[in-house]
């Protein structure tokens, strides 16, 4: 009796690590946008790129004048471009999170981490400048990227894993963030990453209520 080729579950599992238009539409669409902005950063005129990044920066000055616009614009860029390790983290983590919870909740987790961590790190800067503890130049700090959203997504995804993988992911990622904080190269951003991770952990009750009733998706 002849049979067709056997299925290859390992290859199928590997494919599920990548976003698809039908299975993970939010992650797929967002990845396409980030690929476009990364190509722009790589090949556009340097002065044009610099101007675009400055206009997208979530520094205190921009947040005070156009907070909604700049919070959205800052999440359209990858610091370091396509060669950044954040690219792999973004694709794998958001794909896994969306397959488990859906696009709306994944977008909500990402946006919540991005916005709250940004405000929590920039508002103290503004207050410190007003109090005379920091120079006026601190109001114009270049700050953009997806790292806060990715950190929140890692924290959220950990809550959907079984206990051992959950604590390995959380412990390993938190240890890396604390190591960066101790190095004191960019303490404000490092604190923002830890805050974003905590935001993701805080979404566990909401996401766990979603999982049992969620139907399987293909793609």
mmCIF file of C-alpha atoms in Angstrom:
data_model
loop_
_atom_site.group_PDB
_atom_site.id
_atom_site.type_symbol
_atom_site.label_atom_id
_atom_site.label_comp_id
_atom_site.label_asym_id
_atom_site.label_seq_id
_atom_site.Cartn_x
_atom_site.Cartn_y
_atom_site.Cartn_z
ATOM 1 C CA UNK A 1 0.000 0.000 0.000
ATOM 2 C CA UNK A 2 1.484 3.308 -1.066
ATOM 3 C CA UNK A 3 1.256 6.336 1.091
ATOM 4 C CA UNK A 4 2.083 9.973 0.520
ATOM 5 C CA UNK A 5 5.035 11.748 2.074
ATOM 6 C CA UNK A 6 5.024 11.813 5.827
ATOM 7 C CA UNK A 7 4.308 15.123 7.529
ATOM 8 C CA UNK A 8 7.258 16.924 9.005
ATOM 9 C CA UNK A 9 6.114 18.210 12.382
ATOM 10 C CA UNK A 10 9.490 19.771 13.194
ATOM 11 C CA UNK A 11 9.396 21.912 10.071
ATOM 12 C CA UNK A 12 5.793 22.840 10.823
ATOM 13 C CA UNK A 13 6.766 23.899 14.341
ATOM 14 C CA UNK A 14 9.588 26.028 12.962
ATOM 15 C CA UNK A 15 7.183 27.719 10.562
ATOM 16 C CA UNK A 16 4.939 28.632 13.471
ATOM 17 C CA UNK A 17 7.769 30.730 14.897
ATOM 18 C CA UNK A 18 7.340 33.145 11.986
ATOM 19 C CA UNK A 19 4.415 35.538 11.448
ATOM 20 C CA UNK A 20 1.956 34.978 8.623
ATOM 21 C CA UNK A 21 -0.746 37.250 7.164
ATOM 22 C CA UNK A 22 -3.560 34.927 8.251
ATOM 23 C CA UNK A 23 -2.236 33.410 11.466
ATOM 24 C CA UNK A 24 -0.652 36.496 13.025
ATOM 25 C CA UNK A 25 -1.828 39.541 11.040
ATOM 26 C CA UNK A 26 -0.749 42.152 13.595
ATOM 27 C CA UNK A 27 2.807 40.856 13.932
ATOM 28 C CA UNK A 28 3.117 40.282 10.188
ATOM 29 C CA UNK A 29 1.910 43.781 9.270
ATOM 30 C CA UNK A 30 4.046 45.417 11.955
ATOM 31 C CA UNK A 31 7.114 43.468 10.811
ATOM 32 C CA UNK A 32 6.554 44.681 7.242
ATOM 33 C CA UNK A 33 6.390 48.300 8.457
ATOM 34 C CA UNK A 34 9.558 47.875 10.523
ATOM 35 C CA UNK A 35 11.329 46.296 7.561
ATOM 36 C CA UNK A 36 10.397 49.338 5.488
ATOM 37 C CA UNK A 37 11.632 51.862 8.046
ATOM 38 C CA UNK A 38 14.828 49.852 8.547
ATOM 39 C CA UNK A 39 15.520 49.935 4.801
ATOM 40 C CA UNK A 40 14.865 53.672 4.894
ATOM 41 C CA UNK A 41 17.420 54.054 7.705
ATOM 42 C CA UNK A 42 19.943 52.028 5.730
ATOM 43 C CA UNK A 43 19.651 53.583 2.289
ATOM 44 C CA UNK A 44 18.068 57.044 2.593
ATOM 45 C CA UNK A 45 20.030 60.269 2.796
ATOM 46 C CA UNK A 46 21.651 60.439 6.271
ATOM 47 C CA UNK A 47 20.397 63.956 6.941
ATOM 48 C CA UNK A 48 16.847 62.900 6.051
ATOM 49 C CA UNK A 49 17.099 59.856 8.311
ATOM 50 C CA UNK A 50 18.468 61.957 11.168
ATOM 51 C CA UNK A 51 15.634 64.466 10.798
ATOM 52 C CA UNK A 52 13.017 61.680 10.763
ATOM 53 C CA UNK A 53 14.449 60.082 13.902
ATOM 54 C CA UNK A 54 14.615 63.407 15.728
ATOM 55 C CA UNK A 55 10.979 64.078 14.817
ATOM 56 C CA UNK A 56 10.023 60.630 16.157
ATOM 57 C CA UNK A 57 11.956 60.943 19.414
ATOM 58 C CA UNK A 58 9.964 60.548 22.622
ATOM 59 C CA UNK A 59 11.946 63.198 24.454
ATOM 60 C CA UNK A 60 10.275 65.546 26.914
ATOM 61 C CA UNK A 61 9.867 68.364 24.394
ATOM 62 C CA UNK A 62 8.059 66.214 21.832
ATOM 63 C CA UNK A 63 5.943 64.500 24.472
ATOM 64 C CA UNK A 64 4.826 67.876 25.801
ATOM 65 C CA UNK A 65 3.728 69.155 22.382
ATOM 66 C CA UNK A 66 2.456 66.089 20.476
ATOM 67 C CA UNK A 67 2.409 63.054 22.777
ATOM 68 C CA UNK A 68 0.105 60.780 20.752
ATOM 69 C CA UNK A 69 1.893 61.416 17.458
ATOM 70 C CA UNK A 70 5.395 60.946 18.818
ATOM 71 C CA UNK A 71 4.533 57.854 20.868
ATOM 72 C CA UNK A 72 3.232 56.227 17.719
ATOM 73 C CA UNK A 73 6.058 57.418 15.479
ATOM 74 C CA UNK A 74 8.786 56.293 17.867
ATOM 75 C CA UNK A 75 7.520 52.696 17.656
ATOM 76 C CA UNK A 76 8.055 52.592 13.880
ATOM 77 C CA UNK A 77 11.832 52.325 14.148
ATOM 78 C CA UNK A 78 14.307 49.693 15.299
ATOM 79 C CA UNK A 79 17.324 51.135 17.068
ATOM 80 C CA UNK A 80 20.245 49.558 15.270
ATOM 81 C CA UNK A 81 18.207 48.601 12.200
ATOM 82 C CA UNK A 82 17.663 45.068 10.902
ATOM 83 C CA UNK A 83 20.932 43.839 12.428
ATOM 84 C CA UNK A 84 19.696 44.482 15.960
ATOM 85 C CA UNK A 85 19.013 41.410 18.164
ATOM 86 C CA UNK A 86 15.645 43.037 18.813
ATOM 87 C CA UNK A 87 14.522 41.880 15.377
ATOM 88 C CA UNK A 88 14.655 38.203 16.361
ATOM 89 C CA UNK A 89 13.035 38.905 19.729
ATOM 90 C CA UNK A 90 10.264 40.915 18.094
ATOM 91 C CA UNK A 91 9.430 38.257 15.508
ATOM 92 C CA UNK A 92 9.573 35.217 17.794
ATOM 93 C CA UNK A 93 7.957 36.738 20.887
ATOM 94 C CA UNK A 94 5.131 38.654 19.221
ATOM 95 C CA UNK A 95 4.341 35.740 16.903
ATOM 96 C CA UNK A 96 4.070 33.371 19.854
ATOM 97 C CA UNK A 97 2.019 35.852 21.873
ATOM 98 C CA UNK A 98 -0.393 36.561 19.022
ATOM 99 C CA UNK A 99 -0.926 32.861 18.273
ATOM 100 C CA UNK A 100 -1.987 32.413 21.900
ATOM 101 C CA UNK A 101 -3.967 35.568 22.596
ATOM 102 C CA UNK A 102 -4.909 37.207 19.288
ATOM 103 C CA UNK A 103 -3.821 40.361 17.522
ATOM 104 C CA UNK A 104 -5.752 42.915 19.579
ATOM 105 C CA UNK A 105 -4.386 41.739 22.898
ATOM 106 C CA UNK A 106 -0.864 41.439 21.520
ATOM 107 C CA UNK A 107 -1.073 44.986 20.188
ATOM 108 C CA UNK A 108 -2.461 46.123 23.544
ATOM 109 C CA UNK A 109 0.411 44.555 25.501
ATOM 110 C CA UNK A 110 3.016 46.025 23.172
ATOM 111 C CA UNK A 111 1.460 49.492 23.200
ATOM 112 C CA UNK A 112 0.954 49.464 26.972
ATOM 113 C CA UNK A 113 4.597 48.614 27.600
ATOM 114 C CA UNK A 114 5.824 51.137 25.054
ATOM 115 C CA UNK A 115 3.704 54.008 26.385
ATOM 116 C CA UNK A 116 3.952 53.415 30.135
ATOM 117 C CA UNK A 117 7.698 52.763 30.163
ATOM 118 C CA UNK A 118 8.317 55.815 27.980
ATOM 119 C CA UNK A 119 6.271 58.111 30.210
ATOM 120 C CA UNK A 120 7.747 56.615 33.387
ATOM 121 C CA UNK A 121 11.276 57.393 32.212
ATOM 122 C CA UNK A 122 10.730 60.758 30.498
ATOM 123 C CA UNK A 123 8.450 62.500 33.014
ATOM 124 C CA UNK A 124 11.108 62.348 35.792
ATOM 125 C CA UNK A 125 13.572 63.916 33.345
ATOM 126 C CA UNK A 126 11.218 66.842 32.772
ATOM 127 C CA UNK A 127 10.672 67.289 36.496
ATOM 128 C CA UNK A 128 14.424 67.144 37.162
ATOM 129 C CA UNK A 129 15.063 69.823 34.544
ATOM 130 C CA UNK A 130 12.381 72.030 36.118
ATOM 131 C CA UNK A 131 14.029 71.548 39.523
ATOM 132 C CA UNK A 132 17.440 72.446 38.142
ATOM 133 C CA UNK A 133 18.967 68.999 38.645
ATOM 134 C CA UNK A 134 19.457 68.322 34.931
ATOM 135 C CA UNK A 135 20.482 70.643 32.073
ATOM 136 C CA UNK A 136 18.015 71.889 29.460
ATOM 137 C CA UNK A 137 19.675 69.653 26.876
ATOM 138 C CA UNK A 138 18.095 66.637 28.615
ATOM 139 C CA UNK A 139 14.736 67.741 27.188
ATOM 140 C CA UNK A 140 15.939 66.904 23.670
ATOM 141 C CA UNK A 141 17.309 63.403 24.177
ATOM 142 C CA UNK A 142 17.064 61.128 21.116
ATOM 143 C CA UNK A 143 14.814 58.246 22.121
ATOM 144 C CA UNK A 144 12.974 55.881 19.767
ATOM 145 C CA UNK A 145 12.495 52.185 19.081
ATOM 146 C CA UNK A 146 10.494 49.077 19.903
ATOM 147 C CA UNK A 147 12.489 47.753 22.859
ATOM 148 C CA UNK A 148 9.957 48.725 25.570
ATOM 149 C CA UNK A 149 7.144 47.033 23.661
ATOM 150 C CA UNK A 150 9.228 43.907 23.118
ATOM 151 C CA UNK A 151 10.168 43.772 26.820
ATOM 152 C CA UNK A 152 6.488 43.988 27.804
ATOM 153 C CA UNK A 153 5.634 41.265 25.284
ATOM 154 C CA UNK A 154 8.301 38.964 26.756
ATOM 155 C CA UNK A 155 6.839 39.506 30.212
ATOM 156 C CA UNK A 156 3.322 38.795 28.955
ATOM 157 C CA UNK A 157 4.323 35.675 27.002
ATOM 158 C CA UNK A 158 6.125 34.218 30.023
ATOM 159 C CA UNK A 159 2.809 34.101 31.880
ATOM 160 C CA UNK A 160 1.361 31.764 29.242
ATOM 161 C CA UNK A 161 4.190 29.232 29.522
ATOM 162 C CA UNK A 162 4.433 26.279 31.880
ATOM 163 C CA UNK A 163 6.212 27.027 35.186
ATOM 164 C CA UNK A 164 9.806 26.023 34.353
ATOM 165 C CA UNK A 165 10.037 27.825 30.987
ATOM 166 C CA UNK A 166 8.182 30.787 32.499
ATOM 167 C CA UNK A 167 10.707 31.415 35.247
ATOM 168 C CA UNK A 168 13.673 30.644 32.991
ATOM 169 C CA UNK A 169 12.500 33.272 30.500
ATOM 170 C CA UNK A 170 11.705 35.846 33.174
ATOM 171 C CA UNK A 171 14.843 35.185 35.196
ATOM 172 C CA UNK A 172 17.162 35.168 32.205
ATOM 173 C CA UNK A 173 15.726 38.313 30.653
ATOM 174 C CA UNK A 174 15.552 40.181 33.970
ATOM 175 C CA UNK A 175 19.164 39.224 34.746
ATOM 176 C CA UNK A 176 20.261 40.612 31.376
ATOM 177 C CA UNK A 177 18.396 43.867 32.023
ATOM 178 C CA UNK A 178 19.860 44.206 35.509
ATOM 179 C CA UNK A 179 23.345 43.602 34.112
ATOM 180 C CA UNK A 180 22.775 46.436 31.642
ATOM 181 C CA UNK A 181 21.545 48.660 34.470
ATOM 182 C CA UNK A 182 24.609 47.928 36.599
ATOM 183 C CA UNK A 183 26.844 48.820 33.638
ATOM 184 C CA UNK A 184 25.216 52.284 33.828
ATOM 185 C CA UNK A 185 25.656 53.064 30.139
ATOM 186 C CA UNK A 186 22.054 54.225 29.638
ATOM 187 C CA UNK A 187 20.285 53.957 33.001
ATOM 188 C CA UNK A 188 17.055 55.650 31.937
ATOM 189 C CA UNK A 189 16.494 53.208 29.074
ATOM 190 C CA UNK A 190 17.565 50.277 31.258
ATOM 191 C CA UNK A 191 15.004 51.218 33.916
ATOM 192 C CA UNK A 192 12.437 51.544 31.154
ATOM 193 C CA UNK A 193 13.082 47.962 30.050
ATOM 194 C CA UNK A 194 12.579 46.650 33.584
ATOM 195 C CA UNK A 195 9.375 48.676 33.940
ATOM 196 C CA UNK A 196 8.100 47.391 30.593
ATOM 197 C CA UNK A 197 8.834 43.807 31.657
ATOM 198 C CA UNK A 198 6.808 44.421 34.838
ATOM 199 C CA UNK A 199 3.959 45.829 32.734
ATOM 200 C CA UNK A 200 3.921 42.623 30.707
ATOM 201 C CA UNK A 201 3.825 40.518 33.867
ATOM 202 C CA UNK A 202 0.930 42.658 35.076
ATOM 203 C CA UNK A 203 -1.150 41.564 32.078
ATOM 204 C CA UNK A 204 -1.082 37.885 33.059
ATOM 205 C CA UNK A 205 -4.575 37.776 34.638
ATOM 206 C CA UNK A 206 -6.173 39.319 31.541
ATOM 207 C CA UNK A 207 -4.307 37.129 29.053
ATOM 208 C CA UNK A 208 -4.867 33.925 30.991
ATOM 209 C CA UNK A 209 -8.617 34.495 30.952
ATOM 210 C CA UNK A 210 -8.416 34.678 27.184
ATOM 211 C CA UNK A 211 -6.475 31.477 26.524
ATOM 212 C CA UNK A 212 -8.961 28.709 27.550
ATOM 213 C CA UNK A 213 -11.717 29.908 25.229
ATOM 214 C CA UNK A 214 -9.484 30.688 22.281
ATOM 215 C CA UNK A 215 -9.939 28.558 19.207
ATOM 216 C CA UNK A 216 -6.954 27.323 17.250
ATOM 217 C CA UNK A 217 -5.786 29.433 14.343
ATOM 218 C CA UNK A 218 -3.965 28.357 11.219
ATOM 219 C CA UNK A 219 -1.422 30.114 9.099
#
